[in-house]
Coordinates of C-alpha atoms and ligand atoms in Angstrom, one line a residue:
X759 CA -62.8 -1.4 -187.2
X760 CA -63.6 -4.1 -189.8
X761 CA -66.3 -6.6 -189.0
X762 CA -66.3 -10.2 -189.1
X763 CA -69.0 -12.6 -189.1
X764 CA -68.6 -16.7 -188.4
X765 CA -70.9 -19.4 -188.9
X766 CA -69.3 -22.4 -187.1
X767 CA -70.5 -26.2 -187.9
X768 CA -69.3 -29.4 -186.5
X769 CA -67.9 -30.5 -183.5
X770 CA -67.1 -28.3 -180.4
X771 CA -63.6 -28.4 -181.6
X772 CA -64.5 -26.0 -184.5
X773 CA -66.8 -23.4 -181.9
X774 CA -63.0 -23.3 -179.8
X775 CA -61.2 -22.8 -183.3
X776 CA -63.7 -20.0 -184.4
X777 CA -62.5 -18.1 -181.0
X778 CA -59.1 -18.5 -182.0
X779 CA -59.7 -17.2 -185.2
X780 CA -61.5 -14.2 -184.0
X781 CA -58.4 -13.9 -181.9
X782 CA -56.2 -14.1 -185.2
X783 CA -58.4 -11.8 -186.8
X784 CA -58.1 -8.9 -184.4
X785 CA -54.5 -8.4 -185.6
X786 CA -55.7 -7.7 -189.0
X787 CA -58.5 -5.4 -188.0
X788 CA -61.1 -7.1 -187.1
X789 CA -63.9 -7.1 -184.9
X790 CA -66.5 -10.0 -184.2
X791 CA -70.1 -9.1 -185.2
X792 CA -73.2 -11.5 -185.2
X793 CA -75.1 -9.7 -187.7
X794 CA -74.0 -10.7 -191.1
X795 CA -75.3 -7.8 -192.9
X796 CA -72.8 -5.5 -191.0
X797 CA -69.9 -8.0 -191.7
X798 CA -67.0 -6.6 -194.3
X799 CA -66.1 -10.5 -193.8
X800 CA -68.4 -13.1 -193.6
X801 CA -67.5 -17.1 -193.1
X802 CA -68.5 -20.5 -192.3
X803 CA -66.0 -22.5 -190.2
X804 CA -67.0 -25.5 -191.6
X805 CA -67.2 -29.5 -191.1
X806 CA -67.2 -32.4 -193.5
X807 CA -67.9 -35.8 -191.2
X808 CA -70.6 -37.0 -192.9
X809 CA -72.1 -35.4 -196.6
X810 CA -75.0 -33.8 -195.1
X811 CA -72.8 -31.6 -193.3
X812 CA -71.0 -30.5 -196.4
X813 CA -74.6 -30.0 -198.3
X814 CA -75.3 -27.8 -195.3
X815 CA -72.6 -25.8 -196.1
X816 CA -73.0 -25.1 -200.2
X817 CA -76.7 -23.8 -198.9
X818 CA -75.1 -20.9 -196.7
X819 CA -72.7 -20.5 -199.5
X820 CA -75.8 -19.0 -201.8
X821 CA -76.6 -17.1 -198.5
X822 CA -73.5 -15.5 -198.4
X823 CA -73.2 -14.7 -201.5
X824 CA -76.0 -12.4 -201.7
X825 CA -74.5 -10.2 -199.2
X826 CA -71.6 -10.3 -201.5
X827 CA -74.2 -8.9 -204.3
X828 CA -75.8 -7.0 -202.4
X829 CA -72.7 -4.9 -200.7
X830 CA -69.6 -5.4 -203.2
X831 CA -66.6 -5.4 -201.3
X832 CA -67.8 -8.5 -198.9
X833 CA -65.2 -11.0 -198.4
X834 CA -66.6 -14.7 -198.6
X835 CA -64.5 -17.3 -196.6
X836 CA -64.7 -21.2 -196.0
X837 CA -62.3 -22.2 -193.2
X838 CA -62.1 -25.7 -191.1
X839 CA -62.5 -29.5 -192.4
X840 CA -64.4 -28.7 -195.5
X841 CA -61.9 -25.6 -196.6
X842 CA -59.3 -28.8 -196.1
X843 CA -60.8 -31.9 -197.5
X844 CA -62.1 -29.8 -200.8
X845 CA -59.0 -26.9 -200.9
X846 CA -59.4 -25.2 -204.3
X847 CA -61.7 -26.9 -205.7
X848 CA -64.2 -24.5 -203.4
X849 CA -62.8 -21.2 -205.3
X850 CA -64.0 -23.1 -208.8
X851 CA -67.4 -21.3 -209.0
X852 CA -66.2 -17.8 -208.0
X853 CA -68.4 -17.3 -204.8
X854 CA -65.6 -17.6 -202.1
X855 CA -62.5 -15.3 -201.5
X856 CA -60.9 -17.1 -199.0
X857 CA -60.0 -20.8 -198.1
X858 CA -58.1 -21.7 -195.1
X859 CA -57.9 -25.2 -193.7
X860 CA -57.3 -26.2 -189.5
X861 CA -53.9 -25.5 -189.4
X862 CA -53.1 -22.1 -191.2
X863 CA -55.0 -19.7 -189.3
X864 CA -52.4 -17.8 -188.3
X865 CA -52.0 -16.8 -192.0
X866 CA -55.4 -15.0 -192.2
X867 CA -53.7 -11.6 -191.6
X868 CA -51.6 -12.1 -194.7
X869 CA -54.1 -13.7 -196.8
X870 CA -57.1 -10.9 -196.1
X871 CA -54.4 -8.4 -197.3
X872 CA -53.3 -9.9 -200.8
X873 CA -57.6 -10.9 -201.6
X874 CA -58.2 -9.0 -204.5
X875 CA -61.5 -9.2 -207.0
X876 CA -60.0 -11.8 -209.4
X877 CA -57.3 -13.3 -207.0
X878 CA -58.7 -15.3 -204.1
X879 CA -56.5 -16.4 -201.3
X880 CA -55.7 -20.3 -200.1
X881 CA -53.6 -21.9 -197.0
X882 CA -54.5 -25.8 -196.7
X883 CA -51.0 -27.0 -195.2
X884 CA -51.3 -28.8 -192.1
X885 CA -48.6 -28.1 -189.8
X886 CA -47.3 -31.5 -187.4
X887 CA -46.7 -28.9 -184.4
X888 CA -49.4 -26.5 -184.7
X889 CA -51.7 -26.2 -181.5
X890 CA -52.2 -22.3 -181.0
X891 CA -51.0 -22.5 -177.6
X892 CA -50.1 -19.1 -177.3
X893 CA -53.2 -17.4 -178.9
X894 CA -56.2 -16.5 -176.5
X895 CA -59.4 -17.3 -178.0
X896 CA -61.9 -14.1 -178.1
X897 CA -64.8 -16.5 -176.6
X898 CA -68.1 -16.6 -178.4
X899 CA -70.2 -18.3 -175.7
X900 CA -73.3 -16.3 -174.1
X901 CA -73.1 -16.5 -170.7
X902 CA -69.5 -16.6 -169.7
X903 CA -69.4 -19.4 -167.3
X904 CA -67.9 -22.6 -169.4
X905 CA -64.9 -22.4 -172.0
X906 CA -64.0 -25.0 -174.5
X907 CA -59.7 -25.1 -174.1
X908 CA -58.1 -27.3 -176.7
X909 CA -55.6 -29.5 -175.5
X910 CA -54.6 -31.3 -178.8
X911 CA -55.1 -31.4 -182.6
X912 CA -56.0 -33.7 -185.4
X913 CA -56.5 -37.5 -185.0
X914 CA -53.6 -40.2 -185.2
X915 CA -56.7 -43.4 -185.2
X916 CA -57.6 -43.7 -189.1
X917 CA -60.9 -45.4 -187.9
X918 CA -61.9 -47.1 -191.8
X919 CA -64.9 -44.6 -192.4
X920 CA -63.7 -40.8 -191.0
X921 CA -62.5 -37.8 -192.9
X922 CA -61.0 -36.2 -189.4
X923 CA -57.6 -37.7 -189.7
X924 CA -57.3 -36.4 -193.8
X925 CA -59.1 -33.3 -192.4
X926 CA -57.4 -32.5 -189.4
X927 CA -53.9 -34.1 -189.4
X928 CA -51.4 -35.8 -187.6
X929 CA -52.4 -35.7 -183.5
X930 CA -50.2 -33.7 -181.6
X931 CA -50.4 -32.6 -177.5
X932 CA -50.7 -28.7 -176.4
X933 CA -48.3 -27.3 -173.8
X934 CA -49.2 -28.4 -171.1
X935 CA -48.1 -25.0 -169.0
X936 CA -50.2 -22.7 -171.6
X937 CA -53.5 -25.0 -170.7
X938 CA -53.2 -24.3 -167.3
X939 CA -52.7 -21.1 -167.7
X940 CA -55.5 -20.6 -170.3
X941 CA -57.7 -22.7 -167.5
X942 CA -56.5 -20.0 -164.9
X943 CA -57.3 -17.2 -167.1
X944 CA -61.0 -18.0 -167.4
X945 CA -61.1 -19.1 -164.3
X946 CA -59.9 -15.7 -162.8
X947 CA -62.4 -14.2 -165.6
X948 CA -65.4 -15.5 -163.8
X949 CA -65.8 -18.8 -166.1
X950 CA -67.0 -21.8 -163.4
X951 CA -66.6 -24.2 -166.1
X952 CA -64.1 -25.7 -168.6
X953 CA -64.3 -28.5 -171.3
X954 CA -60.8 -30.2 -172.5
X955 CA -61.2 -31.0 -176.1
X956 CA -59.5 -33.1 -178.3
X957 CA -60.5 -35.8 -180.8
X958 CA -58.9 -38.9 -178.3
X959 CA -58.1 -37.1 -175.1
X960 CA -57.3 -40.1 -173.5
X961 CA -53.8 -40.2 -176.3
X962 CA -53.1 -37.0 -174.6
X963 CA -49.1 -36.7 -174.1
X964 CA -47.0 -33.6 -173.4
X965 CA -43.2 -33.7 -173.0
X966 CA -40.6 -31.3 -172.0
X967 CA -37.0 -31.8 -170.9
X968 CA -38.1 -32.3 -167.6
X969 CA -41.5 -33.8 -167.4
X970 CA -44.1 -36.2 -169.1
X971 CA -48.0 -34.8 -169.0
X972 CA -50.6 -37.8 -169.7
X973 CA -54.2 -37.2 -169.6
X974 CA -55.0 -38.4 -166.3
X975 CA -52.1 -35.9 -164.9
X976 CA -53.3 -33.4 -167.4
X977 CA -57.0 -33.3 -165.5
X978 CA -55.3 -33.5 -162.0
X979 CA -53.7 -30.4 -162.7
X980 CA -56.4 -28.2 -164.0
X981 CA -58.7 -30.2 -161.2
X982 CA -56.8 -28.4 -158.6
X983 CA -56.9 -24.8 -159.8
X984 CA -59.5 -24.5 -158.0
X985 CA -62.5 -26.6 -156.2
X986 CA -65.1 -24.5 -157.7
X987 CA -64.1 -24.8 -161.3
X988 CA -65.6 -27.6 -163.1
X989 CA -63.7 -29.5 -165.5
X990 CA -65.0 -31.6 -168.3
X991 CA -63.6 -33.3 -171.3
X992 CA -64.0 -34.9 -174.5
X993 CA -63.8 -37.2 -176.4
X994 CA -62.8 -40.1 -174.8
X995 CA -61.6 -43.4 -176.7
X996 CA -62.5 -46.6 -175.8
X997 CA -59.6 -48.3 -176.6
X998 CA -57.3 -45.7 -174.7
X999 CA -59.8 -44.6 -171.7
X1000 CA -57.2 -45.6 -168.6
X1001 CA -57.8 -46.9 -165.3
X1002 CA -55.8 -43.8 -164.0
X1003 CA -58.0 -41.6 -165.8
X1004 CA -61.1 -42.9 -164.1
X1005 CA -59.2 -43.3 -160.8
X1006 CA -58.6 -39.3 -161.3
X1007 CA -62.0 -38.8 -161.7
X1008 CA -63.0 -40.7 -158.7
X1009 CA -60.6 -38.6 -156.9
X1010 CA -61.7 -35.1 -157.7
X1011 CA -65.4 -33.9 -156.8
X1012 CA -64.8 -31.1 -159.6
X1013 CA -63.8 -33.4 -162.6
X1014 CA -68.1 -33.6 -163.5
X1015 CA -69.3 -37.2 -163.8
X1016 CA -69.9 -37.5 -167.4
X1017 CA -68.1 -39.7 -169.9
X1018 CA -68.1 -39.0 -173.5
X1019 CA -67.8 -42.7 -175.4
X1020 CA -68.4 -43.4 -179.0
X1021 CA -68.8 -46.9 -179.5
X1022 CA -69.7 -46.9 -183.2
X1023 CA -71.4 -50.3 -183.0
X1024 CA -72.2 -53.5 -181.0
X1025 CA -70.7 -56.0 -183.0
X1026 CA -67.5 -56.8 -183.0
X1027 CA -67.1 -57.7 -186.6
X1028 CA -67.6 -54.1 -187.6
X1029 CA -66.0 -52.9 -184.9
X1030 CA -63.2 -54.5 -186.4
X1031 CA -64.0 -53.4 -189.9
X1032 CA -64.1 -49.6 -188.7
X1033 CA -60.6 -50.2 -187.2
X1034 CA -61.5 -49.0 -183.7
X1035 CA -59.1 -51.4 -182.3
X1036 CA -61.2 -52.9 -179.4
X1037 CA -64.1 -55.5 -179.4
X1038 CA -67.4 -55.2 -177.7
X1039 CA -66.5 -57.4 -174.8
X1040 CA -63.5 -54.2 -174.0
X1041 CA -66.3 -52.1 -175.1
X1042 CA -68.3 -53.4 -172.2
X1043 CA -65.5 -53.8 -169.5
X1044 CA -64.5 -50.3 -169.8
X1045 CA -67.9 -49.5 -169.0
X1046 CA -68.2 -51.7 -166.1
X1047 CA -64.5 -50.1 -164.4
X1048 CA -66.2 -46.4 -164.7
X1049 CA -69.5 -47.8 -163.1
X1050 CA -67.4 -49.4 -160.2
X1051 CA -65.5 -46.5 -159.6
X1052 CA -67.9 -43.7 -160.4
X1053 CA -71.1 -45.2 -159.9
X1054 CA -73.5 -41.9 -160.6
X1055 CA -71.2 -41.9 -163.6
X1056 CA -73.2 -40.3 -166.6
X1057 CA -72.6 -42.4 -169.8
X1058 CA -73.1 -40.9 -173.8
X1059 CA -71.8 -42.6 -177.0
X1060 CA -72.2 -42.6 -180.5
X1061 CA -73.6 -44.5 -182.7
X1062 CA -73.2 -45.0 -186.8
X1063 CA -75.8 -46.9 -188.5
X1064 CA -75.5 -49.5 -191.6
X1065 CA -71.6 -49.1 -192.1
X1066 CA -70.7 -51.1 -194.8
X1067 CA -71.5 -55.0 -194.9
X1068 CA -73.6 -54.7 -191.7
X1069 CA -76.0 -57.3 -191.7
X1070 CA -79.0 -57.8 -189.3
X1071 CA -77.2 -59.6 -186.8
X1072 CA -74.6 -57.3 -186.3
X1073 CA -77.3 -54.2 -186.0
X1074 CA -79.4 -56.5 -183.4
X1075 CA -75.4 -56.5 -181.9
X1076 CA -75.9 -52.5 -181.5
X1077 CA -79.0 -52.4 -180.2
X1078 CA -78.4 -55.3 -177.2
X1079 CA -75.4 -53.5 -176.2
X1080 CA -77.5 -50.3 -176.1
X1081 CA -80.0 -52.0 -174.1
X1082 CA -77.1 -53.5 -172.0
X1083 CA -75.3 -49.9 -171.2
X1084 CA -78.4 -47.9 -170.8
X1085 CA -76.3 -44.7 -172.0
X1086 CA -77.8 -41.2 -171.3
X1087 CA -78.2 -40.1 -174.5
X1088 CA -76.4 -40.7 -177.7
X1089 CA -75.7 -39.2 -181.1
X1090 CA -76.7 -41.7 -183.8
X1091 CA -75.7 -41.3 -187.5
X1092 CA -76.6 -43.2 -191.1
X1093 CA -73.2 -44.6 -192.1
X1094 CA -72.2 -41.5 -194.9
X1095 CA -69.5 -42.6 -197.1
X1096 CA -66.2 -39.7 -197.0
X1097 CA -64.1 -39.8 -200.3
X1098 CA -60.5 -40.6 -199.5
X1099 CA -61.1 -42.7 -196.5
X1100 CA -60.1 -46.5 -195.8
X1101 CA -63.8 -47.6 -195.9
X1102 CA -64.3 -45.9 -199.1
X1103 CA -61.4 -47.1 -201.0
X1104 CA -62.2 -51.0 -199.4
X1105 CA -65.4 -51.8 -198.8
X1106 CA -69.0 -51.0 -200.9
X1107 CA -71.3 -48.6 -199.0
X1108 CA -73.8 -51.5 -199.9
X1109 CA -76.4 -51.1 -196.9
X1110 CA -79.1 -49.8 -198.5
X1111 CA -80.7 -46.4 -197.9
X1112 CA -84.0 -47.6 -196.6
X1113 CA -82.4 -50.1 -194.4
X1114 CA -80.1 -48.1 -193.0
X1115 CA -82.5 -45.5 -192.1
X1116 CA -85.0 -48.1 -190.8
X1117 CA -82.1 -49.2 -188.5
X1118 CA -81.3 -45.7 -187.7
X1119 CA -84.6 -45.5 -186.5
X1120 CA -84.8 -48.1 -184.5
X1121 CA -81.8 -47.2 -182.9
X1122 CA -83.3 -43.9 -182.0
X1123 CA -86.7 -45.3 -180.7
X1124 CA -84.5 -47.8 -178.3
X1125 CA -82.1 -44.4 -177.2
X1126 CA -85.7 -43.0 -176.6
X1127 CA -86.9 -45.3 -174.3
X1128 CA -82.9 -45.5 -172.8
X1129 CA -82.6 -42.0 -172.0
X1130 CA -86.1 -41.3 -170.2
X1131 CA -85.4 -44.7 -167.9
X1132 CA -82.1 -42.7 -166.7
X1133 CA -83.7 -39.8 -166.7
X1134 CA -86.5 -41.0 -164.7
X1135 CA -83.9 -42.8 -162.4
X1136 CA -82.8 -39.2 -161.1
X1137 CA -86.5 -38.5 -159.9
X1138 CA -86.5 -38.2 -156.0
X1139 CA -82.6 -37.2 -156.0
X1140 CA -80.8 -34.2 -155.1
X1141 CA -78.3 -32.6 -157.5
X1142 CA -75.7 -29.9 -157.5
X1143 CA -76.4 -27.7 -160.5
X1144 CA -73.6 -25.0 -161.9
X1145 CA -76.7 -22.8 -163.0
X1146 CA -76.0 -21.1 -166.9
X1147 CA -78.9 -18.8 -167.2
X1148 CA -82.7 -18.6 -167.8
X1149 CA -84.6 -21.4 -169.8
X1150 CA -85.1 -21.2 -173.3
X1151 CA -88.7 -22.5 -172.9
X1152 CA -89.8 -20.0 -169.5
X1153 CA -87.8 -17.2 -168.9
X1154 CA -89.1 -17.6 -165.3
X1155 CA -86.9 -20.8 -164.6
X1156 CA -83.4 -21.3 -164.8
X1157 CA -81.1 -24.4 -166.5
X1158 CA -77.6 -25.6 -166.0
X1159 CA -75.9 -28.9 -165.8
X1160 CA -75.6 -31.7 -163.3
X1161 CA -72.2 -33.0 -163.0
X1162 CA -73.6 -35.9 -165.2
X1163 CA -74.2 -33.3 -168.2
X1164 CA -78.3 -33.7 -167.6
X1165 CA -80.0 -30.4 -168.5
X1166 CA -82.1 -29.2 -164.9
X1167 CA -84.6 -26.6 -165.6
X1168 CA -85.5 -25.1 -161.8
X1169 CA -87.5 -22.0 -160.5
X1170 CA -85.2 -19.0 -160.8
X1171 CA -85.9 -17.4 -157.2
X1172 CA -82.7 -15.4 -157.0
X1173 CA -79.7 -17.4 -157.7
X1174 CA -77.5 -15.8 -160.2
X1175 CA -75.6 -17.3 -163.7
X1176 CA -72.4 -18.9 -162.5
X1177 CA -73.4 -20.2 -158.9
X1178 CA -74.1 -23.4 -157.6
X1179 CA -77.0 -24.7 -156.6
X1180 CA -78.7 -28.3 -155.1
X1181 CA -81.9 -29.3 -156.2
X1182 CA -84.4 -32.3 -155.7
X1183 CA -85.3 -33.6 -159.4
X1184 CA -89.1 -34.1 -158.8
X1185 CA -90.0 -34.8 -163.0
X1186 CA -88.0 -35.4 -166.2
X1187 CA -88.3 -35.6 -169.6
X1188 CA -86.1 -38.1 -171.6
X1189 CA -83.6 -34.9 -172.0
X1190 CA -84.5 -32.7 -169.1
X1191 CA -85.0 -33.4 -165.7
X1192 CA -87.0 -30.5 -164.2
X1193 CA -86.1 -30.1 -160.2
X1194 CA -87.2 -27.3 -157.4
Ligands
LIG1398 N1 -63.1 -38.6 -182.2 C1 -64.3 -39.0 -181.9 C2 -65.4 -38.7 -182.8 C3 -65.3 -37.7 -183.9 S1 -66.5 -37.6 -185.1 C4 -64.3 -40.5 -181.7 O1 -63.4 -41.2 -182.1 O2 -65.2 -41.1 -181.2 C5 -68.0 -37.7 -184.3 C6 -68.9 -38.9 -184.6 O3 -69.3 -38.8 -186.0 C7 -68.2 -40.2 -184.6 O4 -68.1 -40.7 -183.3 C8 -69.1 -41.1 -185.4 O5 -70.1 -41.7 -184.7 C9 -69.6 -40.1 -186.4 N2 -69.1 -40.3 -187.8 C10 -67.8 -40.1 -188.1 N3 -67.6 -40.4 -189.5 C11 -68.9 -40.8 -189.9 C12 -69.4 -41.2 -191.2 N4 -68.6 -41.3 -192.2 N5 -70.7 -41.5 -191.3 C13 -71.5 -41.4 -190.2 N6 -71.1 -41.0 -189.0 C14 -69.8 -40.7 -188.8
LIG1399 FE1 -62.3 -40.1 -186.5 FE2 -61.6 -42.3 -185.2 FE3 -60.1 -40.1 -185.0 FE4 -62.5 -40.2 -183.9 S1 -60.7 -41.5 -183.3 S2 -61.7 -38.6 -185.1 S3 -63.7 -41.4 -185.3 S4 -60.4 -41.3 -186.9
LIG1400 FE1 -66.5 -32.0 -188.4 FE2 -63.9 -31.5 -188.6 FE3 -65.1 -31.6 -186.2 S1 -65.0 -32.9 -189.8 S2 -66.7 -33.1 -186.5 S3 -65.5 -30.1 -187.7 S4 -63.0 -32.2 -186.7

């Protein structure tokens, strides 16, 4: 057999899209490898949210490409958002075979067969119905206890500064039979964990002749496959995070204690400027319904820095509603202008560098000092951990996840991958909390 070798970038979306394209690539004889110098096809499944990403990306191109020199007869490939937003324009300097955007994998078969030397191969439509609800993903993770299942594709929001909606495409809902079923598979497989993904979740809406699937009903469901199988989701959207989801939650032990909730910004006038279609005081509200009904509720966000026009004020805005939440841990980005979108076409990306970054910064240093508090809240508790496998740091301990998505690192003793175990947090760091 043929081998194939992925790089994947970006969000976890793209890792449960590279598992589908493995799956794809099977039926045109292919096997997945890890080791790029045995690959006859070697690819980056890529991501273009923010221009670092992208730079990223032309770097492993070079990489590639001397495997192409070096073995003639390698395939180069770009696949995902980049392969999308860029289309042929990535074939002009001769170093890739193959382009395929989000939607077409299913045409890799037929593509890989009419490559030839001087004719490289392109699919960029996006499809309105697409979800690959009936392809099993080969899955890539290491320990074989938690799956990524998509339940939707692309992004109906058109929030003013992201590529995902001209990336992606029109949102659309997954069958809600076939995720139940792919839930059951894993589950049946030994998997203790599965993560629901889509870019708004909480827009999540399946019908059929006979019935109407929301979100909330959606995570009922795969909550009562079974007590023992964790489910998680993201991401969650502010604006369209329900009272019935969080009542679901509340209801079922197994659906973990973690929320997922980009807020983008503390001030309301650039909330309004990135079209996220809800205010800070919503911001805060929605925050205060999951804290009354999930009180150990664990809390993430992100966070973009110096979009355009933002002025002192507005950042001091981010920061007090930072210091207000107290989230977990958050993902915090310099604002990165994206060709094509709203905010690019309207407003100047006239925050300087320096400020931004100096904003960035301070943003992080606050999220520092955030995460170890709630970190350091947890010492003296006891937590059920699903445990995932040895430490990176000291293969004599173990990690795995609390329901709130805090990393535990604990003695190994004798407990095995894929069991549950309770342990007494007795330290932390502002990322870990290390228990016994
Ligand atoms: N669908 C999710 C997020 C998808 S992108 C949501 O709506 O929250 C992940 C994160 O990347 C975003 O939450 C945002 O914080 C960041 N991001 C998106 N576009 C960006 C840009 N142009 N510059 C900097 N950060 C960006
Ligand atoms: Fe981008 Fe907004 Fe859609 Fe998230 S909700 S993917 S930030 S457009
Ligand atoms: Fe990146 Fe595309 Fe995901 S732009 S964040 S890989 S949807």
């Amino acid at each position: 057999m043929k081998k194939a070798y992925i790089e994947t970038y970006g969000c976890q979306m793209n890792v449960n899209d590279t598992e589908v394209i493995f799956a794809i690539l099977r039926e045109a004889g292919y096997e997945r490898t890890e080791k790029m110098e045995e690959a006859g096809l070697v690819m980056a499944n890529t991501c273009s949210i923010r221009d670092n990403a992208e730079q990223r990306i032309w770097g492993r191109l070079d990489v590639f490409n001397q495997q192409k020199k070096a073995r003639p007869g390698v395939l180069v490939g770009i696949v995902g958002c980049m392969a999308e937003r860029l289309k042929d324009k990535l074939l002009d300097n001769g170093k890739v075979d193959l382009v395929v955007g989000p939607d077409a994998y299913r045409s890799l078969p037929r593509l890989l067969e009419a490559i030839t030397p001087d004719k490289p191969q392109i699919d960029v439509l996006l499809s309105r119905d697409e979800t690959y609800a009936d392809i099993t993903p080969v899955r890539t993770d290491r320990t074989g206890i938690s799956a990524f299942i998509s339940i939707m594709r692309g992004c109906n929001n058109v929030c003013s500064y992201c590529v995902v909606p001209y990336t992606r495409g029109a949102e659309r809902s997954r069958d809600a039979h076939s995720i139940i079923r792919e839930a059951c598979d894993v589950y049946s497989r030994g998997y203790k964990e599965v993560t629901l993904l889509g870019q708004n979740v909480d827009s999540y809406l399946w019908k059929s002749s006979d019935e109407t699937v929301n979100f909330a009903r959606l995570l009922e469901r795969v909550a009562a496959i079974a007590p023992d199988l964790r489910v998680r989701f993201a991401t969650s959207h502010p604006k369209d995070i329900s009272d019935e989801v969080i009542e679901t939650m509340a209801a079922h032990p197994n659906i973990c204690r973690h929320i997922h909730l980009p807020v983008q910004s503390g001030s309301s006038r650039m909330l309004e400027k990135m079209r996220r279609k809800y205010d800070r005081e919503w911001y805060l509200e929605r925050v205060a319904k999951i804290r009354s009904l999930i009180p150990d509720c664990g809390l993430t966000t992100d966070v973009i820095a110096g979009f355009c026009s933002e002025t002192e004020e507005d950042h001091r805005e981010t920061l007090s509603l930072m210091e207000e939440v107290g989230f977990d841990w958050a993902f915090m980005f310099a604002y990165s202008e994206r060709p094509g979108t709203l905010a690019q076409r309207n407003y100047p990306d006239d925050v300087p560098a320096d400020v931004k970054n100096r904003r960035l910064n301070e943003i992080i240093e606050l999220q520092n000092r955030k995460s170890l508090e709630r970190y350091r809240a947890q010492v003296g508790k006891e937590v059920e951990v699903l445990v995932e496998g040895p430490s990176k740091r000291d293969p004599a301990q173990l990690c795995g996840r609390a329901s709130n998505n805090m990393m535990c690192v604990f003695p190994a003793l004798d407990r095995k991958s894929g069991t549950y175990v309770k342990v007494k947090v007795k330290d932390c760091t502002s990322a870990t909390l290390i228990c016994e």
